[in-house]
Coordinates of C-alpha atoms in Angstrom, one line a residue:
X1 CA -20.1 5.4 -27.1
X2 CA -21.0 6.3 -23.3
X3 CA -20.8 10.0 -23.7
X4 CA -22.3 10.3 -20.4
X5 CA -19.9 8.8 -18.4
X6 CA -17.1 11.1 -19.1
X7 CA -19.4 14.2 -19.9
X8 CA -17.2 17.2 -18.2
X9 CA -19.3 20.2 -19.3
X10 CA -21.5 20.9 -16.4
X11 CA -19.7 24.6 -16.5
X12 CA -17.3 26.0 -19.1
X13 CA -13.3 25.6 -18.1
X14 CA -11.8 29.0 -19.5
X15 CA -8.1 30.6 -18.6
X16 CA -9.7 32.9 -16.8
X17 CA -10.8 30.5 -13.9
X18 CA -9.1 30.5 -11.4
X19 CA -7.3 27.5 -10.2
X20 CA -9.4 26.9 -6.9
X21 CA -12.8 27.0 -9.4
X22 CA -10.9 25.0 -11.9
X23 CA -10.4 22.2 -8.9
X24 CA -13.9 22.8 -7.8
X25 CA -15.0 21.9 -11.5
X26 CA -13.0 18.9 -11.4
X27 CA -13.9 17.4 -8.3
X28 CA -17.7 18.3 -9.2
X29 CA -16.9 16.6 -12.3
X30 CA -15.2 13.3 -10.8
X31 CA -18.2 13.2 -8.1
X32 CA -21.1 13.6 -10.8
X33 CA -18.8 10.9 -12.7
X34 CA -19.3 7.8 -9.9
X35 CA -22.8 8.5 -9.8
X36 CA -23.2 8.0 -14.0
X37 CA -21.2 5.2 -13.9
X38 CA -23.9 3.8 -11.1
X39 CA -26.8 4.9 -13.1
X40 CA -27.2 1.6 -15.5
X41 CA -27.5 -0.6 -12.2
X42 CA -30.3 -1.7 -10.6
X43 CA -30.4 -1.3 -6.6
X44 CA -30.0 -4.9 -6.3
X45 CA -27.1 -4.7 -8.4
X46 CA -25.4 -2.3 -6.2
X47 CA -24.9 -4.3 -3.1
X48 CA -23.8 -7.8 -4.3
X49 CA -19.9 -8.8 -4.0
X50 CA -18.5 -11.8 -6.5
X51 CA -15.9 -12.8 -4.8
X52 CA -12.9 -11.2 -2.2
X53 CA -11.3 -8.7 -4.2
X54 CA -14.4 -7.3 -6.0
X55 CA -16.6 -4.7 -4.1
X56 CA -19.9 -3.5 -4.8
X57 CA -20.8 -0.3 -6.2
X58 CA -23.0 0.9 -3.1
X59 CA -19.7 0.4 -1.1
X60 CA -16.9 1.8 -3.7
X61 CA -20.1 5.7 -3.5
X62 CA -19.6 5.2 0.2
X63 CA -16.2 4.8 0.9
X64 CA -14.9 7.2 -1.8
X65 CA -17.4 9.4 0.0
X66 CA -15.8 8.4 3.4
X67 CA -12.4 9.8 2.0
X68 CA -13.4 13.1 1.7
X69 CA -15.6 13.2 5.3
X70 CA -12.5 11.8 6.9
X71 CA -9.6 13.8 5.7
X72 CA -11.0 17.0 4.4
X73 CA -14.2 17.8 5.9
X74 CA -13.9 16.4 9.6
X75 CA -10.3 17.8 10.5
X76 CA -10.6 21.2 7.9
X77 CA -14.2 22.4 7.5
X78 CA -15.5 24.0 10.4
X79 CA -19.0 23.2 11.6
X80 CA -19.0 20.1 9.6
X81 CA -21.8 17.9 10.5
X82 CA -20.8 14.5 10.4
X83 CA -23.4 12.4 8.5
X84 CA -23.7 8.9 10.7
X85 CA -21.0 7.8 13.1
X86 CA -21.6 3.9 11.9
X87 CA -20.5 4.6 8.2
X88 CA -16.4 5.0 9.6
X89 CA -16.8 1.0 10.6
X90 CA -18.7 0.6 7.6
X91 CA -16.3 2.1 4.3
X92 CA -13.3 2.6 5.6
X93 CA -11.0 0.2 3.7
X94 CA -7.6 -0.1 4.8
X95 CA -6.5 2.3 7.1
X96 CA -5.7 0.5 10.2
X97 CA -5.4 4.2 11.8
X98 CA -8.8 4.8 11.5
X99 CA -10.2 2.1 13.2
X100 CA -11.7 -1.2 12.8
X101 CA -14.0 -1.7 9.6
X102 CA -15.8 -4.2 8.2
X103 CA -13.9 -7.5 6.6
X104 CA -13.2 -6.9 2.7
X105 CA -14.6 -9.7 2.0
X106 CA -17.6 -9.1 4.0
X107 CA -18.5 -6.0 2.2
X108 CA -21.6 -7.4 0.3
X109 CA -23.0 -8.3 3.6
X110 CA -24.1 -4.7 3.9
X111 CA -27.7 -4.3 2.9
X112 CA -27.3 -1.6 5.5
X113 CA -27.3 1.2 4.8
X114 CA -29.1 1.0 2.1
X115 CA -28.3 2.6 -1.6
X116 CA -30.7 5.2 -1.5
X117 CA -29.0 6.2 1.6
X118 CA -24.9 6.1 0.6
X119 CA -27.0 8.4 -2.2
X120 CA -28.3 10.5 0.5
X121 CA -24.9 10.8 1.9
X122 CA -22.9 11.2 -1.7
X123 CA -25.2 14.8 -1.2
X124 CA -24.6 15.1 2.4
X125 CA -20.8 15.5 1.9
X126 CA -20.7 17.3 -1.8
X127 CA -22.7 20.1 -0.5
X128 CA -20.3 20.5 2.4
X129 CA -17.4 20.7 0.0
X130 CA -18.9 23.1 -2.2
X131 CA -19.4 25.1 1.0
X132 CA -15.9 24.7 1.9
X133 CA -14.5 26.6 -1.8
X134 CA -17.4 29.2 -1.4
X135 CA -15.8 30.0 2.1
X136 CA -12.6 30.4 1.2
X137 CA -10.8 27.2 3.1
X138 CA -9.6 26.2 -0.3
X139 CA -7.5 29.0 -1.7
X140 CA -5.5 29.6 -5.2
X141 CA -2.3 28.5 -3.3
X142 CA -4.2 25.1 -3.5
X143 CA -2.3 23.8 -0.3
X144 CA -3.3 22.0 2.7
X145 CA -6.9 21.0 2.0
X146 CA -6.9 21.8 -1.4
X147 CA -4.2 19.0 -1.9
X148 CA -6.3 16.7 0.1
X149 CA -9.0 17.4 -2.5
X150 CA -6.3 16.8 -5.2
X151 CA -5.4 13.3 -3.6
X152 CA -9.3 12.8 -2.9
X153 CA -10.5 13.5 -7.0
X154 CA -7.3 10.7 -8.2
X155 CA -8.6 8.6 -5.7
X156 CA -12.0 8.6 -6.5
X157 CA -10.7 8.0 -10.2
X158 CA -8.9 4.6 -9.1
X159 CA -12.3 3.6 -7.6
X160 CA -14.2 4.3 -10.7
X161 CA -12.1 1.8 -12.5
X162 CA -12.6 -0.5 -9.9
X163 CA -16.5 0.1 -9.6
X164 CA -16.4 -1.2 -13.4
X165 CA -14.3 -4.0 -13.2
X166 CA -15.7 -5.4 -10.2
X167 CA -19.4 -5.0 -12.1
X168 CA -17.8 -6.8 -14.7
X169 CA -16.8 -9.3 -12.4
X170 CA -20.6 -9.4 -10.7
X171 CA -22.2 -9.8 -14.3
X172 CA -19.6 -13.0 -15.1
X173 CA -21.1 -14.7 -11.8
X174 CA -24.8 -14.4 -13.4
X175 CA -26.8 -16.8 -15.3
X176 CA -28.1 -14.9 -17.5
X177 CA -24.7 -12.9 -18.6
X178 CA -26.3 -9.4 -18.0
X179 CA -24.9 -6.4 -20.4
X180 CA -23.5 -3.6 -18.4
X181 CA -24.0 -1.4 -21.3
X182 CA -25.1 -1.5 -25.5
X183 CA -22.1 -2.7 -27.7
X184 CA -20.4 0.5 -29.1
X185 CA -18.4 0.5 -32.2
X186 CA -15.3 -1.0 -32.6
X187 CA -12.3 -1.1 -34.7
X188 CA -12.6 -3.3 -38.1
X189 CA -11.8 -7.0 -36.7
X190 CA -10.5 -8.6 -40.0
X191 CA -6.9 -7.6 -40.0
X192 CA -5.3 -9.5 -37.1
X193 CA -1.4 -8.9 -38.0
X194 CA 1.8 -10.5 -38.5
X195 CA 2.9 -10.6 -35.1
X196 CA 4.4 -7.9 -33.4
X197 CA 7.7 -5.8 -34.4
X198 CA 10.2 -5.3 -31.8
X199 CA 11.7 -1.7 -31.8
X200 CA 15.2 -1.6 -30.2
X201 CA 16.0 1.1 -26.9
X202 CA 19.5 1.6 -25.9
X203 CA 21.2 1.6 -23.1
X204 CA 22.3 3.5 -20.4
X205 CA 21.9 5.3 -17.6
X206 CA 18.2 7.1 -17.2
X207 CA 16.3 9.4 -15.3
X208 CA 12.8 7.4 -14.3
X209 CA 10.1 8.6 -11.8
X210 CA 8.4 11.8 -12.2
X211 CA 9.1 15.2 -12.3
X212 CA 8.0 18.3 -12.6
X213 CA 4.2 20.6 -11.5
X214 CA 1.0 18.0 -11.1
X215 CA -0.1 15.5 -9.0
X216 CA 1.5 12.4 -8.5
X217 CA 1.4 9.1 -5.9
X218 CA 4.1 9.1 -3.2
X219 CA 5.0 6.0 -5.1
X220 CA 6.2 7.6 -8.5
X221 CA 9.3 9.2 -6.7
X222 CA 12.0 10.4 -6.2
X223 CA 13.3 10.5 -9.6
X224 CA 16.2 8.9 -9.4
X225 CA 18.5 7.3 -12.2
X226 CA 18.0 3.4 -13.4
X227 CA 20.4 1.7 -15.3
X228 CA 19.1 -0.3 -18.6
X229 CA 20.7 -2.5 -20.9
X230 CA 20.1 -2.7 -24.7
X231 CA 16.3 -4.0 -25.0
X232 CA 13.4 -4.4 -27.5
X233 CA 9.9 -3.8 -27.3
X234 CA 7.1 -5.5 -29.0
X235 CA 5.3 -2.2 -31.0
X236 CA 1.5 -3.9 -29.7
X237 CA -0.1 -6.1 -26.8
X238 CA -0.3 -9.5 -27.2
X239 CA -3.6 -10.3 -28.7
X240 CA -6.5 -12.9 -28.6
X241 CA -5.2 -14.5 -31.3
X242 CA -2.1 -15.2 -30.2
X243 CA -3.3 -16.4 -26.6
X244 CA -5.2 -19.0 -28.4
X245 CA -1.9 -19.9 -30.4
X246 CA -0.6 -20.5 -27.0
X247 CA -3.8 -22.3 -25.7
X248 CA -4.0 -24.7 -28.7
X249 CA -0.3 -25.5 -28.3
X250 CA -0.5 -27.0 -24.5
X251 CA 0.3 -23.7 -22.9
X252 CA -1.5 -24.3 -20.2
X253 CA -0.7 -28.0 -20.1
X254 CA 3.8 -27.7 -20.3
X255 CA 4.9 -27.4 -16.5
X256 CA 8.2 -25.7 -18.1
X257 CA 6.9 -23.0 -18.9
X258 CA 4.8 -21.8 -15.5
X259 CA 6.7 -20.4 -12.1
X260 CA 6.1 -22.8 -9.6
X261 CA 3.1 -20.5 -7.9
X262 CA 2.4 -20.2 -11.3
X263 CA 1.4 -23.9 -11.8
X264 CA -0.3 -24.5 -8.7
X265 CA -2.7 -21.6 -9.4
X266 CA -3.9 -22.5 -12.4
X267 CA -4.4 -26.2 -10.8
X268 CA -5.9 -25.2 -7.9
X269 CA -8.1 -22.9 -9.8
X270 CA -8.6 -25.1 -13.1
X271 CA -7.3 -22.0 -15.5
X272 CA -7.1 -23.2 -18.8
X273 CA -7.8 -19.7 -20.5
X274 CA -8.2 -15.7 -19.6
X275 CA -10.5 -14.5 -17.3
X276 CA -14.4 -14.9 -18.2
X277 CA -13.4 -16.8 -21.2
X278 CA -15.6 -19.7 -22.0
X279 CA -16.8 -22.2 -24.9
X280 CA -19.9 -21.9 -26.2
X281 CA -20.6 -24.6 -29.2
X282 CA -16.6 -25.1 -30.0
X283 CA -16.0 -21.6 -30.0
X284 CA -14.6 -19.1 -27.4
X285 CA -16.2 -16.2 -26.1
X286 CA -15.7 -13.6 -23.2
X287 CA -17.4 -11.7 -20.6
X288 CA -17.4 -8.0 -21.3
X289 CA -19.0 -5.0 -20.3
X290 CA -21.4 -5.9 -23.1
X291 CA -22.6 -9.0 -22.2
X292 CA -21.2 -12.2 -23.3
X293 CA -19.9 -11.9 -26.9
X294 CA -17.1 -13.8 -29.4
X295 CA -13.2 -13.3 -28.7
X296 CA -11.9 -10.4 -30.8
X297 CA -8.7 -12.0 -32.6
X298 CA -7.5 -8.3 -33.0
X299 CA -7.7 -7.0 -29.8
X300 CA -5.4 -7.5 -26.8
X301 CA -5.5 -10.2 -24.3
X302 CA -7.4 -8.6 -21.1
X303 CA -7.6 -10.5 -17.6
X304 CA -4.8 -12.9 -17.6
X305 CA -2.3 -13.0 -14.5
X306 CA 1.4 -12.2 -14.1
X307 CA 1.6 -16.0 -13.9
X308 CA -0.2 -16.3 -17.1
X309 CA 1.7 -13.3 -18.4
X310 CA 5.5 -14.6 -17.4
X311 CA 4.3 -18.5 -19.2
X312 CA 3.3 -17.4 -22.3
X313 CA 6.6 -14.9 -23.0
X314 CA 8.4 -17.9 -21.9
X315 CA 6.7 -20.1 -24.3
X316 CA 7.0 -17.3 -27.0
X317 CA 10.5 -17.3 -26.2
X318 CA 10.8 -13.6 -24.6
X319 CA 10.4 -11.7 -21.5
X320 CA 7.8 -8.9 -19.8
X321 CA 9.9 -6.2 -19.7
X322 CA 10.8 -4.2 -16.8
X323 CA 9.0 -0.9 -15.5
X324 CA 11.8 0.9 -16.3
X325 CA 11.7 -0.3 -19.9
X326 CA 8.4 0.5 -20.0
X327 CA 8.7 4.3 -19.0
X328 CA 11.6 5.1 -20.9
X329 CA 10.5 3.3 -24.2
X330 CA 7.0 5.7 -23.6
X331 CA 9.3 8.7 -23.7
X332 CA 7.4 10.7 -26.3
X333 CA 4.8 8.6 -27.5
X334 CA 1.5 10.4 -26.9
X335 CA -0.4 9.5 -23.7
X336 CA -3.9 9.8 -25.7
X337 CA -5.4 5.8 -26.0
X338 CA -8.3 3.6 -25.7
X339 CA -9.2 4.8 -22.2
X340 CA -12.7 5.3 -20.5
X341 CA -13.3 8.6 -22.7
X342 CA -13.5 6.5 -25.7
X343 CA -16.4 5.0 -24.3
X344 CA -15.4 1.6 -26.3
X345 CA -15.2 0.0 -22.4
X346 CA -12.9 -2.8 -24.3
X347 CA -9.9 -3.3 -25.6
X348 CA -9.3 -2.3 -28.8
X349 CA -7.1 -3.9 -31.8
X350 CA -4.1 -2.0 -32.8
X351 CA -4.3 0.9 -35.2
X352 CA -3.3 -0.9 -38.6
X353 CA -0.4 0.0 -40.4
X354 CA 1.5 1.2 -36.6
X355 CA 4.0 -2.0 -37.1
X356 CA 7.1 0.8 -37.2
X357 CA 6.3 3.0 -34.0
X358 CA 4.8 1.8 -30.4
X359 CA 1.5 1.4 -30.1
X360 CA -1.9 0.7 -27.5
X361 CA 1.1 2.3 -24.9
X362 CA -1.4 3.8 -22.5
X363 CA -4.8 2.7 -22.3
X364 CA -6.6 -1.0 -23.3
X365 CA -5.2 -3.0 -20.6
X366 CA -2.8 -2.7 -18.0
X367 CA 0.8 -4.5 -19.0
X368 CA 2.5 -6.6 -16.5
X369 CA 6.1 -5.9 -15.9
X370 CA 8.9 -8.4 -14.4
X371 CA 9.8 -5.7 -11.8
X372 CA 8.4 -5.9 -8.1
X373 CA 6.3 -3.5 -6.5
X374 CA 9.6 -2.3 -4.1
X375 CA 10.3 1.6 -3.1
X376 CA 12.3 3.8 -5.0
X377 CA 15.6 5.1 -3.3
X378 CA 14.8 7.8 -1.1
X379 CA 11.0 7.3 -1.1
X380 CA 9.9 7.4 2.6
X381 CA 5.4 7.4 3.2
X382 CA 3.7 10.3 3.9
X383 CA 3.1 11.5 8.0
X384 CA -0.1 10.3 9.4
X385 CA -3.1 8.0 8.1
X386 CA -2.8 9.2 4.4
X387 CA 0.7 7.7 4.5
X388 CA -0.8 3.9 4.4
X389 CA -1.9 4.8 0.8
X390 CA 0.7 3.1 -1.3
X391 CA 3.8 2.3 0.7
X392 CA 2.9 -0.6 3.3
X393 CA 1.4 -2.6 0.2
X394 CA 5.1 -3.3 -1.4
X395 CA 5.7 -6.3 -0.9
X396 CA 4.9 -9.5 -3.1
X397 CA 3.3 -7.8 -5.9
X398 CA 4.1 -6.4 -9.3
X399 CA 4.3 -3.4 -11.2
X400 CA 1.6 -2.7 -14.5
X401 CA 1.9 0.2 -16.5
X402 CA -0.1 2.0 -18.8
X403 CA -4.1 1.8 -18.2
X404 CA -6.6 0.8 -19.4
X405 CA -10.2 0.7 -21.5
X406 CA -12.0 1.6 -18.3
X407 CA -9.5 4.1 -16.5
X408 CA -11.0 7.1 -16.0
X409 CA -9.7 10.0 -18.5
X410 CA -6.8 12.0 -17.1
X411 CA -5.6 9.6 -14.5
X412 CA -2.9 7.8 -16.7
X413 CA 0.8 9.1 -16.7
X414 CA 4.0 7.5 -17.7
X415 CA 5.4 6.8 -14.2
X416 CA 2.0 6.0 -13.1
X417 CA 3.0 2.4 -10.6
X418 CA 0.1 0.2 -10.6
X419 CA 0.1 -2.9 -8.8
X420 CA -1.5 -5.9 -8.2
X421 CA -0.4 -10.0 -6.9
X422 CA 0.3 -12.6 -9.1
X423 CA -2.3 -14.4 -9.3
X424 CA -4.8 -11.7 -9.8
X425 CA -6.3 -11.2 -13.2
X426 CA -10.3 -9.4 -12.4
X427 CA -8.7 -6.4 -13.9
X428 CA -8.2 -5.3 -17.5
X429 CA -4.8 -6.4 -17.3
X430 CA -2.8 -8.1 -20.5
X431 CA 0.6 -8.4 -21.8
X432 CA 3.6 -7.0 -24.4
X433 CA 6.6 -8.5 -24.6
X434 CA 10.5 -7.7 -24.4
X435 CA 13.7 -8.9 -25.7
X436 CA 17.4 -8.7 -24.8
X437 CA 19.5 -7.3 -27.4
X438 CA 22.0 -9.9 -28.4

């Protein structure tokens, strides 16, 4: 376990709080969280980028940091100091609104400022939030700023996943295959299945897209109504097992089976298995958060791309199903799963036995779906900066569902729209198939 890491006692949660102390508490909670998650790495390993898409951890503390100085504190909290004027250019990531920043993939360039200082700025900008509840700015309507702080808290959640992943990602590039953490317990390895049941949906006409009080992305709405056809879905993920079934049968190898950018990336990149797989002495292991270890048969297939994903249902003779499938086959299944509160940090076989109800829904890894990351009907981006969150990135990517062994606890829902490109698999991102009903 990492009991630690997802510790949320630093003061009791009782009815009787009320709800601008309960968001206090969690945003307390979700700040104290980064830094625990931070704690196991050296200073050195703090600053160091992999590759592109991975950042470091000093950066991922600074720029969720940045967040809350940017669009709280600066525009809401009177008499806010701001900490340096340099840091804007330095962790902002995206919004074009704000300014000019430094390259994403430049990011690991920046010895400064150093950790000890994005620590001394962490404190810099908590205190100044705390100030801003004991003054009264946030109030129990929990509007204006306190949504901000709402947005900022989820936010800060994605990023935790992130900080994780991309460590992962930094410990794959060593030598020496660092552990991020001990090996915690796992499910009993020895039962690996009979392959996956499919449980039939119907079709019709359904409501997708959430509803109702809580937070949500601009990009789960509006609910609107989705038309489905008759479909099954596999009860599990696919699992290590069954990737290797694929491996040892020429997946990789049959041109058939790949979309054309789907073949020329795993050429140009030489993919001939998951991410941070490798041979050691005829037999496969994996880069995990523990080190370099064996493949789990049991567990699900984590790191693999959409164009991975799409080959091997092709070559299994099925389909990904669509996100619409997804949400309404999760309809009443429980959203509790194998998520960073478990502390397991990996994916986790399938409960044995579950072959007869839908299983590893939410949490493990996130699943790829066949449906693009496109706008719903009606959806139009939020006024102002905060509006470049979700809706200028949908265009050439896909939609995951579900989360994973690293998301943070809380964060998951049903209509929750992940997304990522094609050809990216760094993430704790795997697969379960669909079929057409005849």
């Amino acid at each position: 376990m990492f009991p630690s890491a997802v510790d949320h006692s630093a003061a009791p949660v009782t009815e009787e709080l009320s709800d601008r102390l309960r968001l206090l508490h969690r945003l307390k909670s979700s700040r104290r969280l980064s830094q625990l998650l931070a704690a196991p790495l050296s200073d050195e390993d703090q600053v160091v980028q992999p590759m592109d898409d991975a950042s470091p951890t000093k950066w991922h503390l600074a720029h969720t940091t940045w967040f809350y100085e940017t669009f709280l504190l600066k525009p809401h909290c009177p008499g806010y100091r701001e900490y340096s004027p340099d840091f804007a250019y330095c962790f902002n990531s995206y919004y074009e609104s704000h300014g000019k920043r430094q390259a994403r993939n430049r990011r690991g360039l920046l010895t400064r400022p150093s950790v000890d200082e994005v620590r001394g700025y962490r404190a810099h900008v908590d205190e100044a939030l705390e100030r801003m509840f004991v003054s009264g700015f946030i109030n129990d309507r929990l509007d204006g700023p306190a949504a901000i702080v709402e947005l900022g808290i989820n936010h800060e959640q994605q990023h935790q996943e992130l900080l994780l992943t991309d460590v992962l990602c930094l410990f794959d590039a060593q030598p020496l295959h660092p552990a991020y953490r001990t090996p915690a317990p796992c499910r009993d390895q020895t039962h690996h299945g009979d392959g996956a049941a499919f449980i039939e949906f119907p079709g019709g006409i359904f409501p997708v897209g959430f509803s109702g009080a809580g937070f949500c992305y601009d990009n789960e709405g509006p609910r609107h109504d989705a038309l489905l056809q008759p479909f099954r879905l596999a009860h599990r993920c696919v699992t290590n097992a069954e990737w290797l079934a694929f491996m040892d049968d020429g997946g990789y190898r049959d041109p058939l089976l790949w979309l054309a950018d789907g073949w020329s990336a795993i050429n140009v990149n030489g993919w001939d298995a998951p991410g941070y797989w490798r041979q050691r002495d005829g037999d496969w292991h994996q880069m995990t958060l523990e080190g370099l270890v064996p493949v789990r048969l049991a567990a699900p297939v984590a790191h693999v791309s959409y164009y991975e994903a799409n080959a091997f249902a092709n070559w299994a003779g099925k389909r990904l199903p669509t996100e619409f499938e997804w949400e309404v086959a999760s309809t009443g299944v429980g959203m509790a799963g194998n998520d960073l509160g478990t502390g397991h940090m990996r994916p986790q076989p399938a409960p044995v036995g579950a072959e007869g109800e839908l299983t590893q829904m939410f949490g493990d890894v996130w699943e790829w779906t066949s449906s693009a990351y496109l706008p719903y009907p009606g959806y139009r981006a939020a006024p102002g900066a905060l509006g470049e969150y979700n809706g200028k990135f949908m265009v050439s990517q896909n939609v995951l569902r579900g989360g994973s062994c690293v998301t943070p606890p809380g964060h998951i829902r049903r209509t929750y729209r992940n997304f990522f490109y094609p050809h990216q698999r760094w993430q704790f991102t795997g697969v379960r198939l669909a079929e057409d009903v005849a």
